[in-house]
Structure formats: structure tokens, C-alpha cells
PDB file of C-alpha atoms in Angstrom:
ATOM      1  CA  MET A1227      17.984  -1.929  46.441  1.00 52.00           C
ATOM      2  CA  SER A1228      21.748  -1.418  46.383  1.00 56.00           C
ATOM      3  CA  ARG A1229      24.238  -4.023  45.254  1.00 63.00           C
ATOM      4  CA  ARG A1230      25.552  -4.308  48.781  1.00 62.00           C
ATOM      5  CA  ALA A1231      22.096  -5.117  50.128  1.00 52.00           C
ATOM      6  CA  VAL A1232      21.539  -7.692  47.375  1.00 55.00           C
ATOM      7  CA  ALA A1233      24.881  -9.320  48.167  1.00 61.00           C
ATOM      8  CA  CYS A1234      24.095  -9.450  51.912  1.00 58.00           C
ATOM      9  CA  LEU A1235      20.678 -10.989  51.257  1.00 59.00           C
ATOM     10  CA  SER A1236      22.217 -13.549  48.891  1.00 65.00           C
ATOM     11  CA  VAL A1237      24.768 -14.615  51.502  1.00 64.00           C
ATOM     12  CA  LEU A1238      22.079 -14.786  54.195  1.00 63.00           C
ATOM     13  CA  GLY A1239      19.828 -16.864  51.944  1.00 66.00           C
ATOM     14  CA  ALA A1240      22.665 -19.261  51.155  1.00 70.00           C
ATOM     15  CA  LEU A1241      23.454 -19.682  54.856  1.00 65.00           C
ATOM     16  CA  LEU A1242      19.812 -20.351  55.717  1.00 68.00           C
ATOM     17  CA  LEU A1243      19.514 -22.968  52.980  1.00 68.00           C
ATOM     18  CA  ALA A1244      22.773 -24.600  54.063  1.00 69.00           C
ATOM     19  CA  ALA A1245      21.833 -24.619  57.770  1.00 68.00           C
ATOM     20  CA  PRO A1246      20.769 -28.317  57.763  1.00 65.00           C
ATOM     21  CA  LEU A1247      24.286 -29.199  56.571  1.00 70.00           C
ATOM     22  CA  LEU A1248      26.105 -26.840  58.930  1.00 72.00           C
ATOM     23  CA  LEU A1249      24.149 -27.325  62.159  1.00 75.00           C
ATOM     24  CA  GLY A1250      23.284 -30.330  64.273  1.00 73.00           C
ATOM     25  CA  ASN A1251      19.826 -31.259  65.498  1.00 73.00           C
ATOM     26  CA  TYR A1252      20.061 -28.927  68.502  1.00 78.00           C
ATOM     27  CA  GLY A1253      21.148 -25.973  66.388  1.00 75.00           C
ATOM     28  CA  LEU A1254      18.325 -26.635  63.961  1.00 80.00           C
ATOM     29  CA  SER A1255      15.785 -26.849  66.801  1.00 80.00           C
ATOM     30  CA  VAL A1256      16.887 -23.420  68.063  1.00 81.00           C
ATOM     31  CA  LEU A1257      16.736 -21.951  64.567  1.00 83.00           C
ATOM     32  CA  ILE A1258      13.291 -23.467  63.990  1.00 82.00           C
ATOM     33  CA  LEU A1259      12.019 -21.881  67.211  1.00 83.00           C
ATOM     34  CA  VAL A1260      13.357 -18.492  66.113  1.00 84.00           C
ATOM     35  CA  LEU A1261      11.598 -18.843  62.761  1.00 84.00           C
ATOM     36  CA  TYR A1262       8.301 -19.834  64.400  1.00 84.00           C
ATOM     37  CA  LEU A1263       8.299 -16.872  66.753  1.00 84.00           C
ATOM     38  CA  ALA A1264       9.352 -14.507  63.973  1.00 85.00           C
ATOM     39  CA  PHE A1265       6.502 -15.874  61.851  1.00 85.00           C
ATOM     40  CA  VAL A1266       3.939 -15.034  64.526  1.00 84.00           C
ATOM     41  CA  GLY A1267       5.713 -11.799  65.379  1.00 82.00           C
ATOM     42  CA  GLN A1268       5.497 -10.357  61.895  1.00 83.00           C
ATOM     43  CA  ALA A1269       1.753 -11.049  61.877  1.00 83.00           C
ATOM     44  CA  TRP A1270       1.274  -9.418  65.281  1.00 80.00           C
ATOM     45  CA  ASN A1271       3.359  -6.502  64.024  1.00 82.00           C
ATOM     46  CA  ILE A1272       0.792  -5.874  61.284  1.00 83.00           C
ATOM     47  CA  MET A1273      -1.916  -5.365  63.874  1.00 81.00           C
ATOM     48  CA  MET A1274       0.055  -3.361  66.412  1.00 79.00           C
ATOM     49  CA  GLY A1275       3.093  -1.983  64.626  1.00 78.00           C
ATOM     50  CA  PHE A1276       1.474  -0.902  61.366  1.00 80.00           C
ATOM     51  CA  ALA A1277      -2.238  -0.552  62.190  1.00 78.00           C
ATOM     52  CA  GLY A1278      -1.860   0.552  65.822  1.00 77.00           C
ATOM     53  CA  GLN A1279      -4.455  -1.937  67.135  1.00 78.00           C
ATOM     54  CA  LEU A1280      -3.325  -3.382  70.474  1.00 78.00           C
ATOM     55  CA  SER A1281      -4.202  -7.063  70.790  1.00 78.00           C
ATOM     56  CA  LEU A1282      -3.573  -9.427  73.699  1.00 80.00           C
ATOM     57  CA  GLY A1283      -5.292 -12.456  72.163  1.00 79.00           C
ATOM     58  CA  THR A1284      -2.551 -13.594  69.788  1.00 83.00           C
ATOM     59  CA  ALA A1285      -2.242 -17.033  71.371  1.00 84.00           C
ATOM     60  CA  ALA A1286      -5.995 -17.548  70.929  1.00 86.00           C
ATOM     61  CA  PHE A1287      -5.681 -17.071  67.167  1.00 87.00           C
ATOM     62  CA  MET A1288      -2.737 -19.482  67.176  1.00 88.00           C
ATOM     63  CA  ALA A1289      -4.872 -22.053  69.001  1.00 87.00           C
ATOM     64  CA  VAL A1290      -7.735 -21.663  66.524  1.00 88.00           C
ATOM     65  CA  GLY A1291      -5.337 -22.186  63.635  1.00 88.00           C
ATOM     66  CA  ALA A1292      -3.856 -25.291  65.227  1.00 88.00           C
ATOM     67  CA  TYR A1293      -7.204 -26.912  66.110  1.00 88.00           C
ATOM     68  CA  VAL A1294      -8.866 -26.080  62.781  1.00 89.00           C
ATOM     69  CA  ALA A1295      -5.904 -27.584  60.924  1.00 88.00           C
ATOM     70  CA  TYR A1296      -6.023 -30.624  63.214  1.00 87.00           C
ATOM     71  CA  ASN A1297      -9.713 -31.188  62.528  1.00 86.00           C
ATOM     72  CA  CYS A1298      -9.109 -30.884  58.788  1.00 86.00           C
ATOM     73  CA  GLN A1299      -6.476 -33.609  59.028  1.00 85.00           C
ATOM     74  CA  ALA A1300      -8.506 -35.819  61.371  1.00 81.00           C
ATOM     75  CA  ARG A1301     -11.918 -35.559  59.693  1.00 80.00           C
ATOM     76  CA  ILE A1302     -11.098 -35.158  55.978  1.00 79.00           C
ATOM     77  CA  GLU A1303      -9.228 -38.127  54.587  1.00 79.00           C
ATOM     78  CA  GLY A1304      -6.381 -37.286  52.260  1.00 77.00           C
ATOM     79  CA  MET A1305      -6.304 -33.571  53.125  1.00 81.00           C
ATOM     80  CA  PRO A1306      -2.868 -32.199  52.136  1.00 84.00           C
ATOM     81  CA  LEU A1307      -0.866 -30.792  55.027  1.00 84.00           C
ATOM     82  CA  VAL A1308      -0.308 -27.394  53.403  1.00 86.00           C
ATOM     83  CA  VAL A1309      -4.046 -27.012  52.725  1.00 87.00           C
ATOM     84  CA  SER A1310      -4.833 -27.898  56.351  1.00 87.00           C
ATOM     85  CA  LEU A1311      -2.397 -25.249  57.569  1.00 89.00           C
ATOM     86  CA  LEU A1312      -4.007 -22.630  55.325  1.00 90.00           C
ATOM     87  CA  CYS A1313      -7.464 -23.688  56.553  1.00 89.00           C
ATOM     88  CA  GLY A1314      -6.209 -23.038  60.066  1.00 88.00           C
ATOM     89  CA  GLY A1315      -5.401 -19.512  58.935  1.00 89.00           C
ATOM     90  CA  LEU A1316      -8.916 -19.074  57.559  1.00 91.00           C
ATOM     91  CA  GLY A1317     -10.424 -20.223  60.846  1.00 89.00           C
ATOM     92  CA  ALA A1318      -8.323 -17.708  62.752  1.00 89.00           C
ATOM     93  CA  THR A1319      -9.380 -15.012  60.278  1.00 89.00           C
ATOM     94  CA  VAL A1320     -13.042 -15.562  61.117  1.00 88.00           C
ATOM     95  CA  LEU A1321     -12.322 -15.193  64.830  1.00 84.00           C
ATOM     96  CA  GLY A1322     -10.080 -12.190  64.235  1.00 82.00           C
ATOM     97  CA  VAL A1323     -12.713 -10.305  62.261  1.00 82.00           C
ATOM     98  CA  ALA A1324     -15.392 -11.177  64.830  1.00 82.00           C
ATOM     99  CA  PHE A1325     -13.320  -9.818  67.711  1.00 77.00           C
ATOM    100  CA  GLY A1326     -11.974  -7.002  65.550  1.00 73.00           C
ATOM    101  CA  LEU A1327     -15.409  -5.466  65.165  1.00 76.00           C
ATOM    102  CA  PRO A1328     -15.063  -3.667  68.537  1.00 68.00           C
ATOM    103  CA  SER A1329     -12.039  -1.873  67.078  1.00 63.00           C
ATOM    104  CA  LEU A1330     -14.447   0.231  65.040  1.00 68.00           C
ATOM    105  CA  ARG A1331     -15.591   1.970  68.225  1.00 71.00           C
ATOM    106  CA  ILE A1332     -12.848   1.508  70.816  1.00 68.00           C
ATOM    107  CA  LYS A1333      -9.066   1.600  70.878  1.00 68.00           C
ATOM    108  CA  GLY A1334      -6.098   1.460  73.208  1.00 67.00           C
ATOM    109  CA  LEU A1335      -6.510  -0.459  76.460  1.00 72.00           C
ATOM    110  CA  TYR A1336     -10.232  -0.938  75.843  1.00 74.00           C
ATOM    111  CA  LEU A1337      -9.445  -2.769  72.611  1.00 75.00           C
ATOM    112  CA  ALA A1338      -6.788  -4.817  74.388  1.00 76.00           C
ATOM    113  CA  VAL A1339      -9.391  -5.982  76.908  1.00 78.00           C
ATOM    114  CA  ALA A1340     -11.797  -6.868  74.088  1.00 77.00           C
ATOM    115  CA  THR A1341      -9.171  -9.003  72.341  1.00 79.00           C
ATOM    116  CA  LEU A1342      -8.200 -10.537  75.675  1.00 82.00           C
ATOM    117  CA  ALA A1343     -11.752 -11.883  75.813  1.00 81.00           C
ATOM    118  CA  ALA A1344     -10.915 -13.944  72.718  1.00 80.00           C
ATOM    119  CA  GLN A1345      -8.155 -15.661  74.695  1.00 83.00           C
ATOM    120  CA  PHE A1346     -10.478 -16.783  77.479  1.00 84.00           C
ATOM    121  CA  PHE A1347     -13.233 -17.747  75.045  1.00 84.00           C
ATOM    122  CA  VAL A1348     -10.905 -19.980  73.028  1.00 84.00           C
ATOM    123  CA  ASP A1349      -9.487 -21.561  76.200  1.00 82.00           C
ATOM    124  CA  TRP A1350     -13.020 -22.371  77.326  1.00 84.00           C
ATOM    125  CA  ALA A1351     -14.045 -23.724  73.906  1.00 81.00           C
ATOM    126  CA  CYS A1352     -11.009 -25.997  73.606  1.00 80.00           C
ATOM    127  CA  LEU A1353     -11.669 -27.482  77.047  1.00 79.00           C
ATOM    128  CA  ARG A1354     -15.477 -27.760  76.929  1.00 79.00           C
ATOM    129  CA  LEU A1355     -16.380 -28.408  73.286  1.00 78.00           C
ATOM    130  CA  LYS A1356     -15.326 -32.014  72.668  1.00 77.00           C
ATOM    131  CA  TRP A1357     -15.638 -31.860  68.885  1.00 79.00           C
ATOM    132  CA  VAL A1358     -12.835 -29.267  68.838  1.00 79.00           C
ATOM    133  CA  THR A1359     -10.416 -31.920  70.096  1.00 78.00           C
ATOM    134  CA  ASN A1360     -12.092 -34.760  68.155  1.00 73.00           C
ATOM    135  CA  ASP A1361     -13.713 -36.099  71.370  1.00 72.00           C
ATOM    136  CA  SER A1362     -10.435 -36.271  73.296  1.00 71.00           C
ATOM    137  CA  SER A1363     -11.232 -36.566  77.009  1.00 68.00           C
ATOM    138  CA  SER A1364      -8.079 -34.741  78.111  1.00 67.00           C
ATOM    139  CA  GLY A1365      -8.190 -32.022  75.470  1.00 67.00           C
ATOM    140  CA  SER A1366      -4.812 -33.189  74.170  1.00 76.00           C
ATOM    141  CA  VAL A1367      -4.403 -33.925  70.457  1.00 80.00           C
ATOM    142  CA  SER A1368      -1.495 -35.227  68.400  1.00 78.00           C
ATOM    143  CA  VAL A1369      -0.460 -35.555  64.766  1.00 79.00           C
ATOM    144  CA  ALA A1370       1.964 -37.956  63.134  1.00 73.00           C
ATOM    145  CA  ASP A1371       3.338 -39.044  59.761  1.00 75.00           C
ATOM    146  CA  LEU A1372       3.341 -35.541  58.320  1.00 77.00           C
ATOM    147  CA  ARG A1373       4.007 -35.329  54.583  1.00 78.00           C
ATOM    148  CA  VAL A1374       4.248 -32.499  52.079  1.00 79.00           C
ATOM    149  CA  PHE A1375       3.865 -33.543  48.442  1.00 76.00           C
ATOM    150  CA  GLY A1376       4.640 -37.104  49.469  1.00 73.00           C
ATOM    151  CA  ALA A1377       7.869 -36.234  51.303  1.00 75.00           C
ATOM    152  CA  SER A1378       8.114 -36.862  55.044  1.00 75.00           C
ATOM    153  CA  VAL A1379       8.725 -33.870  57.319  1.00 79.00           C
ATOM    154  CA  GLU A1380       9.575 -35.854  60.433  1.00 76.00           C
ATOM    155  CA  SER A1381      13.305 -35.052  60.458  1.00 79.00           C
ATOM    156  CA  PRO A1382      14.619 -31.779  61.933  1.00 78.00           C
ATOM    157  CA  ALA A1383      16.047 -30.728  58.564  1.00 80.00           C
ATOM    158  CA  ALA A1384      12.722 -31.271  56.777  1.00 81.00           C
ATOM    159  CA  ARG A1385      10.830 -29.375  59.480  1.00 83.00           C
ATOM    160  CA  TYR A1386      13.296 -26.524  59.258  1.00 81.00           C
ATOM    161  CA  LEU A1387      12.952 -26.238  55.473  1.00 84.00           C
ATOM    162  CA  LEU A1388       9.146 -26.361  55.699  1.00 84.00           C
ATOM    163  CA  CYS A1389       9.114 -23.611  58.331  1.00 84.00           C
ATOM    164  CA  LEU A1390      11.662 -21.548  56.388  1.00 84.00           C
ATOM    165  CA  GLY A1391       9.526 -21.776  53.259  1.00 85.00           C
ATOM    166  CA  PHE A1392       6.420 -20.503  55.052  1.00 86.00           C
ATOM    167  CA  VAL A1393       8.320 -17.701  56.797  1.00 86.00           C
ATOM    168  CA  VAL A1394       9.959 -16.456  53.592  1.00 85.00           C
ATOM    169  CA  VAL A1395       6.734 -16.533  51.566  1.00 87.00           C
ATOM    170  CA  PHE A1396       4.667 -14.731  54.197  1.00 87.00           C
ATOM    171  CA  ALA A1397       7.451 -12.224  54.928  1.00 84.00           C
ATOM    172  CA  LEU A1398       7.475 -11.249  51.245  1.00 85.00           C
ATOM    173  CA  VAL A1399       3.677 -11.002  51.216  1.00 86.00           C
ATOM    174  CA  THR A1400       3.714  -8.854  54.349  1.00 85.00           C
ATOM    175  CA  LYS A1401       6.410  -6.593  52.925  1.00 84.00           C
ATOM    176  CA  ASN A1402       4.439  -6.028  49.717  1.00 85.00           C
ATOM    177  CA  LEU A1403       1.219  -5.360  51.639  1.00 85.00           C
ATOM    178  CA  VAL A1404       2.895  -2.812  53.897  1.00 83.00           C
ATOM    179  CA  ARG A1405       4.438  -1.004  50.943  1.00 83.00           C
ATOM    180  CA  GLY A1406       1.144  -0.890  49.032  1.00 82.00           C
ATOM    181  CA  HIS A1407      -2.103   0.999  49.426  1.00 83.00           C
ATOM    182  CA  ILE A1408      -3.344  -1.296  52.202  1.00 83.00           C
ATOM    183  CA  GLY A1409      -0.229  -0.764  54.287  1.00 79.00           C
ATOM    184  CA  ARG A1410      -0.362   2.989  53.868  1.00 83.00           C
ATOM    185  CA  SER A1411      -3.970   3.001  55.025  1.00 83.00           C
ATOM    186  CA  TRP A1412      -2.974   0.969  58.108  1.00 81.00           C
ATOM    187  CA  MET A1413      -0.229   3.411  59.021  1.00 82.00           C
ATOM    188  CA  ALA A1414      -2.494   6.398  58.420  1.00 81.00           C
ATOM    189  CA  MET A1415      -5.063   4.958  60.835  1.00 77.00           C
ATOM    190  CA  ARG A1416      -2.295   4.288  63.342  1.00 77.00           C
ATOM    191  CA  ASP A1417      -0.907   7.825  63.225  1.00 74.00           C
ATOM    192  CA  MET A1418      -4.201   9.756  63.236  1.00 76.00           C
ATOM    193  CA  ASP A1419      -7.456   8.006  62.436  1.00 72.00           C
ATOM    194  CA  VAL A1420      -9.537  11.194  62.171  1.00 72.00           C
ATOM    195  CA  ALA A1421      -7.182  12.751  59.624  1.00 75.00           C
ATOM    196  CA  ALA A1422      -7.037   9.463  57.709  1.00 74.00           C
ATOM    197  CA  ALA A1423     -10.832   9.406  57.430  1.00 75.00           C
ATOM    198  CA  VAL A1424     -10.805  13.018  56.204  1.00 76.00           C
ATOM    199  CA  ILE A1425      -8.447  12.209  53.311  1.00 77.00           C
ATOM    200  CA  GLY A1426     -10.657   9.340  52.165  1.00 77.00           C
ATOM    201  CA  ILE A1427      -9.380   6.249  53.992  1.00 77.00           C
ATOM    202  CA  ARG A1428     -12.208   4.040  55.197  1.00 79.00           C
ATOM    203  CA  PRO A1429     -11.671   3.204  58.882  1.00 75.00           C
ATOM    204  CA  VAL A1430     -13.846   0.077  58.775  1.00 75.00           C
ATOM    205  CA  GLN A1431     -11.993  -1.393  55.824  1.00 79.00           C
ATOM    206  CA  ALA A1432      -8.535  -0.466  57.121  1.00 79.00           C
ATOM    207  CA  LYS A1433      -9.002  -1.809  60.654  1.00 79.00           C
ATOM    208  CA  LEU A1434     -10.816  -5.015  59.702  1.00 82.00           C
ATOM    209  CA  SER A1435      -8.308  -5.773  56.937  1.00 83.00           C
ATOM    210  CA  ALA A1436      -5.489  -5.449  59.485  1.00 84.00           C
ATOM    211  CA  PHE A1437      -7.269  -7.866  61.833  1.00 83.00           C
ATOM    212  CA  ALA A1438      -8.039 -10.276  58.985  1.00 86.00           C
ATOM    213  CA  VAL A1439      -4.535 -10.372  57.501  1.00 88.00           C
ATOM    214  CA  SER A1440      -2.834 -10.560  60.881  1.00 87.00           C
ATOM    215  CA  SER A1441      -5.183 -13.277  62.164  1.00 87.00           C
ATOM    216  CA  PHE A1442      -4.722 -15.348  59.012  1.00 91.00           C
ATOM    217  CA  ILE A1443      -0.931 -15.349  59.308  1.00 90.00           C
ATOM    218  CA  ILE A1444      -1.110 -16.024  63.056  1.00 89.00           C
ATOM    219  CA  GLY A1445      -3.492 -18.939  62.412  1.00 89.00           C
ATOM    220  CA  VAL A1446      -1.127 -20.493  59.869  1.00 90.00           C
ATOM    221  CA  ALA A1447       1.782 -19.974  62.255  1.00 89.00           C
ATOM    222  CA  GLY A1448      -0.191 -21.547  65.102  1.00 88.00           C
ATOM    223  CA  ALA A1449      -1.024 -24.582  62.985  1.00 88.00           C
ATOM    224  CA  LEU A1450       2.616 -24.895  61.957  1.00 88.00           C
ATOM    225  CA  TRP A1451       3.651 -24.534  65.606  1.00 85.00           C
ATOM    226  CA  GLY A1452       1.305 -27.319  66.709  1.00 85.00           C
ATOM    227  CA  PHE A1453       1.943 -29.710  63.830  1.00 84.00           C
ATOM    228  CA  VAL A1454       5.662 -29.350  63.238  1.00 83.00           C
ATOM    229  CA  HIS A1455       7.123 -28.035  66.489  1.00 79.00           C
ATOM    230  CA  LEU A1456       4.934 -29.589  69.192  1.00 79.00           C
ATOM    231  CA  GLY A1457       3.488 -32.691  67.514  1.00 78.00           C
ATOM    232  CA  SER A1458       0.997 -33.070  70.355  1.00 80.00           C
ATOM    233  CA  TRP A1459      -0.520 -30.284  72.395  1.00 81.00           C
ATOM    234  CA  GLU A1460      -3.287 -29.245  74.778  1.00 81.00           C
ATOM    235  CA  PRO A1461      -5.027 -25.876  75.236  1.00 78.00           C
ATOM    236  CA  ALA A1462      -2.434 -24.796  77.810  1.00 79.00           C
ATOM    237  CA  ALA A1463       0.158 -24.679  75.008  1.00 80.00           C
ATOM    238  CA  PHE A1464      -1.598 -21.549  73.719  1.00 83.00           C
ATOM    239  CA  GLY A1465      -2.158 -19.786  77.027  1.00 79.00           C
ATOM    240  CA  ILE A1466      -2.086 -16.101  77.848  1.00 80.00           C
ATOM    241  CA  ASN A1467       1.645 -16.262  78.620  1.00 81.00           C
ATOM    242  CA  ARG A1468       2.319 -16.968  74.946  1.00 80.00           C
ATOM    243  CA  SER A1469       0.565 -13.729  73.997  1.00 80.00           C
ATOM    244  CA  PHE A1470       2.690 -11.716  76.414  1.00 81.00           C
ATOM    245  CA  ASP A1471       5.889 -13.376  75.163  1.00 80.00           C
ATOM    246  CA  LEU A1472       5.039 -12.267  71.645  1.00 80.00           C
ATOM    247  CA  LEU A1473       4.177  -8.769  72.843  1.00 80.00           C
ATOM    248  CA  PHE A1474       7.549  -8.359  74.558  1.00 80.00           C
ATOM    249  CA  MET A1475       9.323  -9.867  71.551  1.00 81.00           C
ATOM    250  CA  ILE A1476       7.898  -7.267  69.173  1.00 79.00           C
ATOM    251  CA  ILE A1477       8.614  -4.411  71.579  1.00 80.00           C
ATOM    252  CA  ILE A1478      12.244  -5.558  71.813  1.00 79.00           C
ATOM    253  CA  GLY A1479      12.606  -6.036  68.053  1.00 76.00           C
ATOM    254  CA  GLY A1480      10.847  -2.811  67.154  1.00 75.00           C
ATOM    255  CA  LEU A1481       7.262  -1.924  66.279  1.00 75.00           C
ATOM    256  CA  GLY A1482       6.455  -1.337  62.638  1.00 71.00           C
ATOM    257  CA  SER A1483       9.455  -3.312  61.389  1.00 73.00           C
ATOM    258  CA  ILE A1484       9.316  -6.661  59.597  1.00 74.00           C
ATOM    259  CA  SER A1485      12.955  -7.402  60.387  1.00 74.00           C
ATOM    260  CA  GLY A1486      12.267  -6.462  64.021  1.00 75.00           C
ATOM    261  CA  ALA A1487      10.228  -9.644  64.429  1.00 78.00           C
ATOM    262  CA  PHE A1488      13.312 -11.720  63.584  1.00 79.00           C
ATOM    263  CA  PHE A1489      15.607  -9.754  65.910  1.00 80.00           C
ATOM    264  CA  GLY A1490      13.065  -9.951  68.733  1.00 78.00           C
ATOM    265  CA  ALA A1491      12.579 -13.692  68.239  1.00 81.00           C
ATOM    266  CA  ALA A1492      16.331 -14.298  68.264  1.00 80.00           C
ATOM    267  CA  PHE A1493      16.655 -12.233  71.446  1.00 81.00           C
ATOM    268  CA  ILE A1494      13.878 -14.139  73.247  1.00 79.00           C
ATOM    269  CA  VAL A1495      15.141 -17.583  72.197  1.00 79.00           C
ATOM    270  CA  VAL A1496      18.912 -17.197  72.445  1.00 76.00           C
ATOM    271  CA  LEU A1497      19.424 -15.095  75.594  1.00 74.00           C
ATOM    272  CA  PRO A1498      17.433 -17.239  78.088  1.00 62.00           C
TER     273      PRO A1498
END
């Protein structure tokens, strides 16, 4: 990395850290929304941009992450918030691998339809299975008094810093994965799966790992979205429209680009 790039990143990092001091509550709320969407977008970009697996069930994985994290908080006394958010990611991973199994045989629009089934299944489960919403009659759930290591995250500045921390950590993890052997196997399967199999890349491992990693990050992002951004939500908050918003965001920002998720999120949030 050149000195100029290091200097630009240092200035950007300083500005992001100083944002709570420079911006008001409205400015922070806009910046938080951009970070949330970029968080989900970089995960969706793993599946579509790097692995070439078209998915239309992104909002379903977000919903699973949010409801699993909610149940961890509601049913396990003393569960740390960060652990609950990560458990939401694990729950979404299970669903992602289950619905990713069809990707071993189908691709393109057929795979998109298969992942779209996950969206309708999760919508049905959240409305009909009462234990998912902790026996809530309306399907609406809420969280309050959120704390991380004993510190409250109720203020806009605290929520912004929490979201920024998750986005930075997972962006670095995603960047390292894409640059490593796993990322190269994803891109090889995207470009030409038959040739990738000939040179020794295992299609099953490559495709399922893309679904697993992407679903995990989407689940964590969905839990963070529900807990920190919404506070209370119902299944409609993770409807099919959310999946299409994310799809358009990544197309605008650029497929196969980690930074594209941030540009696409800023475009979607700021221009309307």
C-alpha cells in the first residue's frame, strides 16, 4: 500500500471516529444507516459479487439473525449483547447452508428462486411460530437497555461507534478472505465452475463456504439492525423489498468490490 493510500485511510479513520463530535443526531442517524446497509451489502457481495451465486433471500437471513439474537437475550439471562449478535449470525448460517445446498445443482435464476423460498419460509415462521417471537400475539418484539461491557448504547453516538466497530472488523475479515485461498476459489467458481473443478477446486466446499460466510455476516448485520437501529420490529421489517433494495445497492456500488458496498449504501440513503 502506498504512502498516499495510508494517509487517505488515516484521515478517513480520524473523521469517522470524530463523527460523533462533528455531527448532530440527524447526521449520525444518516451515517448509521449507511453503515448498516454497507454491512449487509458487503456480505451479499460475497455471495453474488465474488462467488457468483444470485440470492434474493437476503432479508430472510437478516430476520433470522435478528430473531435468534432476540431469543438469546430474552431467554438466557445475562447473555452479553455482542454474543447474542454473533449467535444471530450462527442461526443465519444454518439457514444459509440449508438453502445453499440447491446451489450444488442449479444456478442463475433457478438458484434465485430457490433462495427466494427462504424469504417466504421465514416470513411464515415468524408469523406462525409463536416461540420465535417469545409468544408475542402481534409478532412484534422489542429490546431495551442495551449494554456492551457495561456501557449503555442508547445514545446515537454510542450506537454509531458500536456499528462502526462491527463494520470495520467484518470489512477487514472479508478483505482477508477474498484475498486468500477461499476468495480465489469463490472467484474461480464465479468465472467458470467447470474449469475451476478441473484445476482442483472443490465446488461443494467453495459454494457452501460462500453461503455460510455471507449468511453469517448478514445474520449479524440483521441482529444489529433490529437491536440498535429499529429497537422494536415485526416480520414486515425484513420483507422482500429489503432484499431488492440491497440487490440494487450492490449493483450501483459495483459487484465484486468491498468498497462498492459503501458507495452503494451512501447512494441509496443520501439521494432519496
